[in-house]
Tab-separated table of C-alpha atoms in Angstrom:
chain	number	residue	atom	x	y	z
A	1	MET	CA	38.862	48.450	64.161
A	2	GLN	CA	36.702	48.412	61.050
A	3	ILE	CA	36.435	45.141	59.187
A	4	SER	CA	35.277	44.897	55.608
A	5	LYS	CA	35.142	41.501	53.948
A	6	LYS	CA	35.353	41.737	50.201
A	7	HIS	CA	36.283	39.195	47.611
A	8	ALA	CA	39.767	39.420	46.217
A	9	PHE	CA	40.869	38.708	42.689
A	10	SER	CA	39.196	39.438	39.441
A	11	LYS	CA	41.719	37.038	37.907
A	12	PRO	CA	40.592	33.457	37.288
A	13	PRO	CA	43.722	31.321	37.909
A	14	ALA	CA	42.999	28.308	40.074
A	15	ASP	CA	46.492	27.823	41.474
A	16	VAL	CA	47.828	29.149	44.756
A	17	ILE	CA	49.798	32.377	45.059
A	18	ARG	CA	52.399	32.154	47.788
A	19	LEU	CA	53.198	35.408	49.544
A	20	ILE	CA	56.713	35.471	50.908
A	21	GLU	CA	58.791	37.614	53.221
A	22	ASN	CA	61.332	38.945	50.724
A	23	PHE	CA	61.335	40.511	47.291
A	24	GLY	CA	62.814	38.104	44.776
A	25	VAL	CA	61.482	34.590	44.183
A	26	ASP	CA	62.530	31.861	41.782
A	27	GLY	CA	60.738	32.150	38.454
A	28	ASP	CA	59.415	35.631	39.058
A	29	ALA	CA	59.661	38.199	36.262
A	30	HIS	CA	61.206	40.804	38.535
A	31	ALA	CA	64.921	40.874	39.078
A	32	GLY	CA	66.328	38.911	41.951
A	33	ALA	CA	66.896	40.750	45.198
A	34	ALA	CA	70.568	41.531	44.530
A	35	ASP	CA	70.000	42.812	40.993
A	36	GLN	CA	66.982	44.834	42.071
A	37	HIS	CA	68.967	46.295	44.949
A	38	LEU	CA	71.865	47.389	42.727
A	39	TYR	CA	69.573	48.757	40.033
A	40	HIS	CA	67.661	50.832	42.568
A	41	ILE	CA	70.831	52.306	44.044
A	42	ARG	CA	72.152	53.222	40.584
A	43	ARG	CA	68.892	54.865	39.525
A	44	PHE	CA	67.671	56.505	42.718
A	45	GLY	CA	70.762	56.786	44.906
A	46	HIS	CA	69.385	55.112	48.009
A	47	ARG	CA	68.725	51.612	49.298
A	48	PRO	CA	65.408	50.038	48.289
A	49	ASN	CA	62.974	48.307	50.582
A	50	LEU	CA	63.403	44.637	49.655
A	51	ARG	CA	60.354	43.556	51.642
A	52	GLN	CA	57.775	45.010	49.271
A	53	VAL	CA	54.805	43.232	47.758
A	54	HIS	CA	52.746	44.923	45.062
A	55	LEU	CA	48.958	44.990	44.849
A	56	ILE	CA	47.905	45.946	41.354
A	57	GLN	CA	44.513	46.152	39.708
A	58	THR	CA	45.493	44.913	36.267
A	59	GLU	CA	44.538	42.064	34.034
A	60	LEU	CA	48.122	41.254	33.074
A	61	PHE	CA	47.859	37.609	34.115
A	62	ASP	CA	44.648	37.156	32.112
A	63	GLU	CA	46.070	38.889	29.056
A	64	LEU	CA	49.171	36.735	28.951
A	65	SER	CA	47.217	33.534	29.597
A	66	GLY	CA	44.758	34.477	26.869
A	67	LYS	CA	47.626	34.857	24.404
A	68	GLY	CA	48.764	31.301	25.082
A	69	HIS	CA	51.650	32.022	27.447
A	70	ARG	CA	52.147	29.456	30.167
A	71	VAL	CA	52.340	31.689	33.207
A	72	ARG	CA	51.683	30.703	36.785
A	73	PRO	CA	50.775	32.777	39.821
A	74	GLY	CA	54.067	34.181	41.068
A	75	ASP	CA	55.671	34.327	37.618
A	76	LEU	CA	54.922	38.044	37.379
A	77	GLY	CA	56.026	38.934	40.894
A	78	GLU	CA	53.977	39.087	44.060
A	79	ASN	CA	51.029	40.741	42.313
A	80	VAL	CA	47.550	40.620	43.795
A	81	SER	CA	44.440	41.955	42.064
A	82	THR	CA	41.526	43.015	44.282
A	83	ARG	CA	37.854	43.660	43.700
A	84	ASN	CA	35.588	46.196	45.470
A	85	ILE	CA	38.338	47.663	47.646
A	86	ASP	CA	39.556	51.211	47.025
A	87	LEU	CA	43.192	50.634	47.954
A	88	LEU	CA	44.225	54.219	47.178
A	89	GLY	CA	41.588	55.461	49.613
A	90	LEU	CA	43.060	53.543	52.549
A	91	PRO	CA	45.619	55.111	54.890
A	92	THR	CA	49.210	54.063	55.320
A	93	GLY	CA	49.417	51.368	57.980
A	94	THR	CA	46.200	49.620	56.947
A	95	ARG	CA	46.581	45.866	57.348
A	96	LEU	CA	44.968	43.421	54.960
A	97	ARG	CA	44.488	39.760	55.810
A	98	LEU	CA	44.425	37.808	52.551
A	99	GLY	CA	42.744	34.466	53.042
A	100	PRO	CA	43.324	32.566	56.283
A	101	GLU	CA	47.055	33.263	56.727
A	102	ALA	CA	48.733	36.072	54.816
A	103	VAL	CA	48.908	39.547	56.363
A	104	ILE	CA	50.302	42.610	54.610
A	105	GLU	CA	50.528	46.290	55.564
A	106	LEU	CA	50.102	49.137	53.066
A	107	THR	CA	53.155	51.357	52.874
A	108	GLY	CA	52.870	53.657	49.878
A	109	LEU	CA	51.875	54.451	46.335
A	110	ARG	CA	53.045	52.417	43.370
A	111	ASN	CA	52.256	54.762	40.493
A	112	PRO	CA	54.343	54.585	38.481
A	113	CYS	CA	56.245	51.460	39.379
A	114	HIS	CA	58.914	50.051	37.091
A	115	GLN	CA	59.142	46.391	36.270
A	116	ILE	CA	62.456	45.471	34.686
A	117	GLU	CA	61.599	43.849	31.382
A	118	THR	CA	65.167	42.992	30.490
A	119	PHE	CA	65.461	40.225	33.041
A	120	GLN	CA	62.881	38.077	31.263
A	121	PRO	CA	62.927	39.458	27.709
A	122	GLY	CA	59.818	39.374	25.592
A	123	LEU	CA	57.170	38.367	28.112
A	124	LEU	CA	55.612	41.763	28.737
A	125	LYS	CA	55.895	42.966	25.146
A	126	HIS	CA	52.728	41.032	24.365
A	127	VAL	CA	50.793	43.401	26.636
A	128	VAL	CA	52.584	46.749	26.567
A	129	LYS	CA	54.885	48.316	24.045
A	130	PRO	CA	58.536	48.041	25.084
A	131	LYS	CA	60.146	51.222	26.329
A	132	PRO	CA	63.658	52.228	25.229
A	133	THR	CA	64.737	51.977	28.855
A	134	GLY	CA	63.286	48.502	29.242
A	135	LEU	CA	60.875	49.756	31.886
A	136	VAL	CA	57.139	49.176	32.132
A	137	ARG	CA	54.812	51.433	34.081
A	138	ARG	CA	52.251	49.873	36.437
A	139	ALA	CA	49.759	51.441	38.828
A	140	GLY	CA	48.787	50.375	42.335
A	141	VAL	CA	50.026	50.452	45.919
A	142	MET	CA	52.853	48.839	47.844
A	143	SER	CA	52.924	46.919	51.102
A	144	ILE	CA	55.200	44.824	53.253
A	145	VAL	CA	54.482	41.202	54.055
A	146	LEU	CA	53.950	40.760	57.777
A	147	LYS	CA	53.043	37.105	57.510
A	148	GLY	CA	53.371	34.804	54.532
A	149	GLY	CA	50.665	32.410	53.457
A	150	ASP	CA	48.701	30.858	50.628
A	151	VAL	CA	46.234	33.091	48.798
A	152	ARG	CA	43.629	31.598	46.497
A	153	PRO	CA	41.358	33.344	43.987
A	154	GLY	CA	38.069	34.237	45.690
A	155	ASP	CA	39.567	34.463	49.170
A	156	PRO	CA	38.074	37.264	51.287
A	157	ILE	CA	40.100	40.230	52.436
A	158	GLU	CA	39.798	41.654	55.950
A	159	VAL	CA	40.638	45.358	56.217
A	160	GLU	CA	42.015	46.642	59.523
A	161	LEU	CA	42.458	50.410	59.716
A	162	PRO	CA	45.281	51.813	61.856
A	163	PRO	CA	44.515	53.897	64.968
A	164	LEU	CA	43.971	57.615	64.553
A	165	PRO	CA	45.548	59.810	63.420
A	166	HIS	CA	45.679	58.094	60.046
A	167	GLU	CA	48.595	58.837	57.783
A	168	PRO	CA	47.086	58.955	54.282
A	169	LEU	CA	48.400	56.505	51.746
A	170	ILE	CA	48.319	59.203	49.091
A	171	TYR	CA	47.901	62.968	49.269
A	172	ARG	CA	48.372	63.883	45.659
A	173	VAL	CA	47.143	61.644	42.906
A	174	PRO	CA	49.924	61.588	40.310
A	175	GLU	CA	48.975	63.455	37.177
A	176	LEU	CA	49.065	61.784	33.790
A	177	GLU	CA	49.728	63.484	30.484
A	178	LEU	CA	47.606	62.026	27.708
A	179	ARG	CA	46.795	62.994	24.138
A	180	ILE	CA	43.412	63.513	22.557
A	181	SER	CA	43.193	60.832	19.888
A	182	THR	CA	39.590	61.427	18.787
A	183	ILE	CA	36.861	64.026	19.247
A	184	ARG	CA	33.419	62.824	18.208
A	185	ARG	CA	30.050	64.585	18.098
A	186	GLU	CA	27.984	62.305	20.307
A	187	ALA	CA	24.718	64.261	20.176
A	188	GLU	CA	23.451	67.813	19.979
A	189	GLY	CA	25.791	69.828	22.211
A	190	ILE	CA	27.717	66.741	23.403
A	191	HIS	CA	31.284	65.876	22.393
A	192	SER	CA	33.123	62.682	23.323
A	193	LEU	CA	36.886	62.819	23.821
A	194	GLU	CA	39.052	59.727	23.533
A	195	LEU	CA	42.273	60.026	25.523
A	196	ARG	CA	45.306	57.762	25.086
A	197	ALA	CA	48.799	57.525	26.537
A	198	LEU	CA	51.479	59.426	24.641
A	199	ASP	CA	53.147	56.094	23.830
A	200	ASP	CA	49.817	54.266	23.296
A	201	GLY	CA	50.586	52.169	26.373
A	202	ILE	CA	48.331	50.792	29.068
A	203	LEU	CA	46.517	53.283	31.307
A	204	PRO	CA	45.721	52.901	35.027
A	205	PRO	CA	42.610	50.752	35.471
A	206	PHE	CA	39.173	52.092	36.317
A	207	THR	CA	35.867	50.677	37.487
A	208	ALA	CA	32.359	51.374	36.218
A	209	GLY	CA	31.109	54.713	37.543
A	210	SER	CA	34.576	56.281	37.721
A	211	HIS	CA	35.490	59.797	36.663
A	212	ILE	CA	38.705	61.602	35.828
A	213	ASP	CA	39.726	65.209	36.386
A	214	LEU	CA	40.746	67.161	33.291
A	215	LEU	CA	43.317	69.832	34.168
A	216	LEU	CA	42.194	72.191	31.439
A	217	ALA	CA	44.045	75.366	32.429
A	218	PRO	CA	45.452	77.001	35.556
A	219	ASN	CA	42.649	77.044	38.145
A	220	LEU	CA	40.342	75.233	35.709
A	221	THR	CA	39.872	71.581	36.612
A	222	ARG	CA	36.706	69.667	35.804
A	223	SER	CA	35.572	66.118	36.542
A	224	TYR	CA	33.940	64.004	33.829
A	225	SER	CA	32.655	60.442	34.009
A	226	LEU	CA	34.243	57.671	31.968
A	227	SER	CA	31.812	56.037	29.538
A	228	ASN	CA	33.867	53.310	27.900
A	229	ASP	CA	34.252	49.665	28.888
A	230	PRO	CA	36.435	49.278	32.020
A	231	GLN	CA	38.125	46.337	30.312
A	232	GLN	CA	39.661	48.752	27.796
A	233	ARG	CA	43.075	49.583	29.194
A	234	ASP	CA	44.311	51.644	26.241
A	235	ARG	CA	41.940	54.609	26.388
A	236	TYR	CA	39.649	56.785	28.476
A	237	VAL	CA	36.468	58.225	26.951
A	238	VAL	CA	34.621	61.182	28.465
A	239	SER	CA	31.541	62.906	27.087
A	240	VAL	CA	31.008	66.598	27.762
A	241	MET	CA	27.843	68.626	27.229
A	242	LYS	CA	28.340	72.302	26.435
A	243	ASP	CA	26.499	74.073	29.234
A	244	PRO	CA	25.004	77.485	28.337
A	245	GLY	CA	25.835	78.553	31.888
A	246	SER	CA	29.356	77.133	31.736
A	247	ARG	CA	31.854	78.431	34.279
A	248	GLY	CA	34.564	77.716	31.728
A	249	GLY	CA	35.014	73.947	31.733
A	250	SER	CA	32.614	72.636	29.101
A	251	ARG	CA	33.133	75.733	26.949
A	252	HIS	CA	36.899	75.124	26.994
A	253	VAL	CA	36.415	71.474	25.990
A	254	HIS	CA	34.117	72.321	23.087
A	255	GLU	CA	35.870	75.418	21.778
A	256	ASP	CA	39.558	75.056	22.543
A	257	LEU	CA	40.549	71.384	22.497
A	258	ARG	CA	41.699	69.695	19.300
A	259	VAL	CA	42.777	66.206	18.241
A	260	SER	CA	46.455	65.561	19.083
A	261	ASP	CA	46.407	68.124	21.913
A	262	ARG	CA	48.090	66.974	25.088
A	263	ILE	CA	46.074	67.186	28.277
A	264	ARG	CA	46.893	66.495	31.908
A	265	ILE	CA	44.491	64.471	34.024
A	266	ASN	CA	44.198	62.993	37.476
A	267	PRO	CA	43.743	59.197	37.261
A	268	PRO	CA	40.303	57.631	37.780
A	269	ARG	CA	38.426	57.805	41.065
A	270	ASN	CA	35.024	56.344	41.831
A	271	ASN	CA	32.265	57.895	43.955
A	272	PHE	CA	29.498	56.043	42.084
A	273	LYS	CA	30.472	52.417	42.404
A	274	LEU	CA	28.616	49.545	40.796
A	275	ASP	CA	27.571	46.762	43.177
A	276	GLU	CA	28.124	43.607	41.159
A	277	THR	CA	26.477	41.394	43.799
A	278	ALA	CA	22.991	42.759	43.013
A	279	GLN	CA	20.484	40.294	41.592
A	280	HIS	CA	19.188	42.977	39.220
A	281	THR	CA	20.342	46.514	38.404
A	282	VAL	CA	18.091	49.365	37.278
A	283	LEU	CA	19.864	52.281	35.582
A	284	ILE	CA	18.080	55.649	35.245
A	285	ALA	CA	19.659	58.518	33.311
A	286	GLY	CA	18.698	61.966	32.126
A	287	GLY	CA	20.605	63.785	29.376
A	288	ILE	CA	24.376	63.715	29.862
A	289	GLY	CA	23.790	61.582	32.973
A	290	ILE	CA	23.947	58.553	30.685
A	291	THR	CA	27.759	58.813	30.647
A	292	PRO	CA	28.725	56.817	33.788
A	293	LEU	CA	25.869	54.398	33.177
A	294	MET	CA	27.342	53.419	29.818
A	295	ALA	CA	30.440	52.108	31.587
A	296	MET	CA	28.119	50.204	33.952
A	297	ILE	CA	26.254	48.699	30.992
A	298	HIS	CA	29.547	47.469	29.530
A	299	ARG	CA	30.563	45.933	32.848
A	300	LEU	CA	27.187	44.329	33.580
A	301	GLY	CA	27.114	42.879	30.087
A	302	SER	CA	30.615	41.423	30.307
A	303	GLN	CA	29.727	39.766	33.618
A	304	GLY	CA	26.402	38.388	32.374
A	305	LEU	CA	24.453	40.272	35.049
A	306	SER	CA	20.797	41.324	34.882
A	307	TRP	CA	20.096	45.009	34.140
A	308	GLN	CA	17.634	47.450	32.603
A	309	LEU	CA	18.111	51.063	31.475
A	310	PHE	CA	15.631	53.956	31.430
A	311	TYR	CA	17.063	56.945	29.560
A	312	ALA	CA	15.317	60.301	29.155
A	313	ALA	CA	16.319	63.154	26.848
A	314	LYS	CA	14.457	66.120	25.437
A	315	ASN	CA	14.562	64.646	21.916
A	316	ARG	CA	16.447	62.083	19.847
A	317	ALA	CA	18.992	64.595	18.590
A	318	ALA	CA	20.010	65.350	22.187
A	319	ALA	CA	20.358	61.689	23.218
A	320	ALA	CA	23.974	60.543	23.545
A	321	PHE	CA	24.972	57.014	22.459
A	322	LEU	CA	21.586	56.622	20.764
A	323	ASP	CA	22.740	54.189	18.063
A	324	GLU	CA	24.489	51.968	20.596
A	325	LEU	CA	21.489	51.953	22.922
A	326	GLN	CA	19.079	51.133	20.104
A	327	HIS	CA	21.354	48.256	19.111
A	328	LEU	CA	21.276	46.905	22.671
A	329	GLU	CA	17.499	47.167	22.660
A	330	SER	CA	17.297	45.231	19.403
A	331	LEU	CA	19.351	42.400	20.915
A	332	ARG	CA	16.987	42.036	23.873
A	333	PRO	CA	13.742	44.030	23.585
A	334	GLY	CA	12.656	45.640	26.829
A	335	ARG	CA	16.114	46.012	28.310
A	336	VAL	CA	16.553	49.629	27.101
A	337	ARG	CA	13.655	52.064	27.496
A	338	LEU	CA	14.088	55.424	25.775
A	339	HIS	CA	11.930	58.404	26.722
A	340	PHE	CA	11.898	61.671	24.766
A	341	GLY	CA	10.026	64.634	26.164
A	342	ALA	CA	9.278	66.015	22.687
A	343	GLU	CA	7.505	62.765	21.798
A	344	ALA	CA	5.644	62.469	25.105
A	345	ASN	CA	4.055	65.934	25.218
A	346	GLY	CA	6.624	66.994	27.780
A	347	ALA	CA	5.793	64.213	30.221
A	348	ARG	CA	8.635	63.003	32.426
A	349	LEU	CA	9.660	59.467	33.251
A	350	ASP	CA	7.355	57.892	35.820
A	351	LEU	CA	10.081	56.983	38.286
A	352	ALA	CA	7.653	55.727	40.918
A	353	ALA	CA	6.263	53.199	38.427
A	354	ILE	CA	9.777	52.124	37.403
A	355	VAL	CA	10.793	51.522	41.008
A	356	SER	CA	7.622	49.652	41.943
A	357	ALA	CA	7.868	47.396	38.876
A	358	ALA	CA	11.490	46.373	39.501
A	359	PRO	CA	12.238	42.953	40.968
A	360	ALA	CA	12.751	42.753	44.719
A	361	PHE	CA	16.306	43.443	45.933
A	362	SER	CA	17.125	45.474	42.783
A	363	HIS	CA	19.811	48.114	43.034
A	364	PHE	CA	18.945	51.499	41.509
A	365	TYR	CA	21.372	53.991	39.952
A	366	CYS	CA	20.390	57.488	38.892
A	367	CYS	CA	22.371	60.261	37.242
A	368	GLY	CA	20.801	63.315	35.662
A	369	PRO	CA	19.526	66.840	36.253
A	370	GLN	CA	18.445	67.875	39.746
A	371	PRO	CA	14.654	67.551	39.154
A	372	MET	CA	15.169	63.927	38.095
A	373	ILE	CA	17.375	63.261	41.137
A	374	ALA	CA	14.732	64.745	43.446
A	375	ALA	CA	11.971	62.623	41.877
A	376	PHE	CA	14.185	59.543	42.095
A	377	GLU	CA	14.936	60.094	45.781
A	378	GLU	CA	11.224	60.511	46.476
A	379	ALA	CA	10.396	57.327	44.546
A	380	THR	CA	12.988	55.277	46.452
A	381	VAL	CA	12.519	56.760	49.931
A	382	ALA	CA	11.109	53.492	51.341
A	383	LEU	CA	13.947	51.305	50.033
A	384	PRO	CA	17.138	50.412	51.956
A	385	ARG	CA	19.805	53.034	51.362
A	386	SER	CA	22.281	50.307	50.397
A	387	GLN	CA	20.239	49.710	47.217
A	388	ILE	CA	20.123	53.373	46.153
A	389	HIS	CA	23.001	55.018	44.263
A	390	VAL	CA	22.997	58.609	43.000
A	391	GLU	CA	25.497	60.854	41.241
A	392	HIS	CA	24.821	64.584	41.207
A	393	PHE	CA	25.821	67.176	38.622
A	394	ALA	CA	25.587	70.177	40.949
A	395	ARG	CA	25.256	70.976	44.617
A	396	LYS	CA	21.924	70.330	46.253
A	397	GLY	CA	22.087	73.011	48.949
A	398	ALA	CA	24.136	76.006	49.996
A	399	PRO	CA	27.753	75.560	51.114
A	400	ALA	CA	28.770	76.236	54.703
A	401	THR	CA	30.130	79.799	54.724
A	402	ALA	CA	29.189	81.006	58.221
A	403	GLY	CA	32.846	80.918	59.274
A	404	GLY	CA	33.907	81.821	62.791
A	405	PHE	CA	35.887	78.664	63.520
A	406	GLU	CA	39.432	77.389	63.148
A	407	ILE	CA	41.008	74.470	61.351
A	408	ARG	CA	44.200	72.890	62.596
A	409	LEU	CA	46.356	71.088	60.054
A	410	HIS	CA	47.948	68.031	61.636
A	411	ARG	CA	50.796	67.496	59.193
A	412	SER	CA	51.504	71.136	58.346
A	413	LYS	CA	51.361	72.244	62.021
A	414	LEU	CA	49.261	75.273	61.029
A	415	THR	CA	46.109	76.790	62.506
A	416	LEU	CA	43.852	78.770	60.167
A	417	LYS	CA	40.797	80.912	60.866
A	418	VAL	CA	37.819	80.397	58.563
A	419	GLY	CA	36.145	83.763	58.131
A	420	ARG	CA	32.539	84.553	57.397
A	421	GLY	CA	31.694	84.108	53.726
A	422	SER	CA	34.521	81.620	53.123
A	423	THR	CA	34.594	77.853	52.802
A	424	ILE	CA	37.251	75.623	54.286
A	425	LEU	CA	38.673	74.978	50.824
A	426	GLU	CA	38.938	78.685	50.057
A	427	THR	CA	40.718	79.219	53.368
A	428	LEU	CA	43.180	76.431	52.618
A	429	LEU	CA	43.930	77.735	49.136
A	430	ALA	CA	44.381	81.281	50.413
A	431	ALA	CA	47.017	79.915	52.813
A	432	ARG	CA	48.704	78.189	49.847
A	433	ILE	CA	47.820	74.715	51.107
A	434	ASP	CA	47.720	72.723	47.881
A	435	VAL	CA	44.473	70.769	48.214
A	436	PRO	CA	43.222	68.989	45.072
A	437	HIS	CA	39.869	70.419	43.982
A	438	SER	CA	37.634	70.565	40.950
A	439	CYS	CA	33.897	71.248	41.028
A	440	LYS	CA	33.748	73.383	44.229
A	441	GLU	CA	30.151	72.210	44.573
A	442	GLY	CA	30.503	69.074	46.678
A	443	VAL	CA	29.798	66.580	43.907
A	444	CYS	CA	33.178	65.315	42.661
A	445	GLY	CA	35.040	64.433	45.863
A	446	SER	CA	38.385	65.881	44.739
A	447	CYS	CA	38.858	67.954	47.905
A	448	LYS	CA	38.097	65.168	50.382
A	449	VAL	CA	40.304	65.167	53.475
A	450	ARG	CA	40.460	63.065	56.635
A	451	VAL	CA	39.110	64.548	59.864
A	452	LEU	CA	41.106	63.686	62.983
A	453	GLU	CA	39.122	65.729	65.537
A	454	GLY	CA	35.834	67.636	65.535
A	455	LEU	CA	32.435	67.095	63.938
A	456	PRO	CA	31.978	68.214	60.319
A	457	ASP	CA	28.761	69.776	59.062
A	458	HIS	CA	28.380	67.711	55.912
A	459	ARG	CA	26.911	69.505	52.884
A	460	ASP	CA	28.260	67.294	50.073
A	461	GLN	CA	26.641	64.862	47.643
A	462	VAL	CA	29.622	62.480	47.559
A	463	LEU	CA	29.948	60.697	50.892
A	464	SER	CA	27.404	58.077	51.864
A	465	PRO	CA	25.161	58.393	54.951
A	466	ASP	CA	27.402	55.880	56.725
A	467	GLU	CA	30.478	57.944	55.861
A	468	HIS	CA	28.766	61.084	57.115
A	469	ALA	CA	27.934	59.298	60.372
A	470	ARG	CA	31.567	58.258	60.919
A	471	ASN	CA	32.720	61.902	60.678
A	472	ASP	CA	36.268	60.829	59.804
A	473	GLN	CA	36.378	62.608	56.434
A	474	MET	CA	34.792	65.604	54.772
A	475	ILE	CA	34.473	67.517	51.499
A	476	THR	CA	36.101	70.876	52.127
A	477	CYS	CA	34.571	72.929	49.304
A	478	CYS	CA	31.095	72.937	50.835
A	479	SER	CA	31.074	71.417	54.338
A	480	GLY	CA	31.619	73.236	57.613
A	481	THR	CA	31.795	72.259	61.273
A	482	LYS	CA	29.497	71.682	64.239
A	483	THR	CA	32.356	72.193	66.694
A	484	PRO	CA	34.572	75.240	67.372
A	485	SER	CA	37.483	73.645	65.540
A	486	LEU	CA	38.450	70.800	63.230
A	487	VAL	CA	41.736	68.933	62.988
A	488	LEU	CA	42.409	67.911	59.398
A	489	ASP	CA	44.986	65.428	58.184
A	490	LEU	CA	46.811	67.955	56.031
């Protein structure tokens, strides 16, 4: 059993939320159990599970309270907001102990879920635009209540994983169709795209460091970091640099996309998470690597946390978000350090000096071209790995293509041979196993799968050293095996 204690609730209410053993409660904005039951049968043709409790990462409670509505915990249903736990990454059957008493078990995906606005008219219209059907979409996961109890803001959560083989909570992240509301020239060769819901409604939440996959064309999916404030629930902003060596992604974004175009995406995922418990955060970016760090700056600022940014670009014209960064520097001199190679005779950032000058126990984040990443890893080699966070643009080494082994697919009941010159992902796709994928370089994490048996040969830049050591998951586009076979949860 693996236990992870994280703090629950980004919401500030001081009252108690009572988890109960059935669906409807007095005063809750959902329908009562009978009405919900009948509605579900009419719409979907089968009986609903009336012992569901929803965990959602939204700020609905805060938004309504901030608009002067007198809402109490429980008034919006059994909704729990968590912090620092990737619920969608946990398998079905995971049990969460909320506070000292309540125990719930994750059962499935809640994206989209439909809250029935018509049973308490007008409450939700202050947050999301009403739909003609009276339904409101919400993202998150579902669970059943195994044991009721009082849950207070700030209570820890204990995570208990089920025994192997895990049954994944989610295999396919539901796609969203958005529209391009704005395209802005951010810098020389860099365009920012603002994406909004077709109905201008609320989008699934994201955390600082997250990225989304743009499904640009058949067999052309690319991952781009979100740069806007995670508190903004009405838009996603990605910034894309046109790469002279583009394999099609950045060129398509720059040359083919137009304002008002519709585009499909996979909702946000985060392989570059911000640790908000750090006493001080040092952000280091090169070129387009500033993108995820901008979202971190927004989050650190909104939480009143200590941070400093070092941003390098070849010249001012190539520096994204330059006006915004200069404004931040003017508010507190010394917080933002800009470095331009053209103005420094080609000299690079002295990363060793930056690391040595940072306060003790600082957390360091770096995103940029490979030479910067290599220098950063050398400069931080003596520090605890828990304080070092890196996001790569491209693979660091060669993928595993030796072949000569087999993969057994637990759910599909198939056995596939991986031939010489092929990766596991290529073998899966050739067998028409629909595995999500994007970069094919081991840096985005889209093709991650659970490993039930065997020892992977990890070649990715996504999983942490601890995750590599556990050998219970792998990135299939680049990693291989150290054993004659692997059993994958597919």
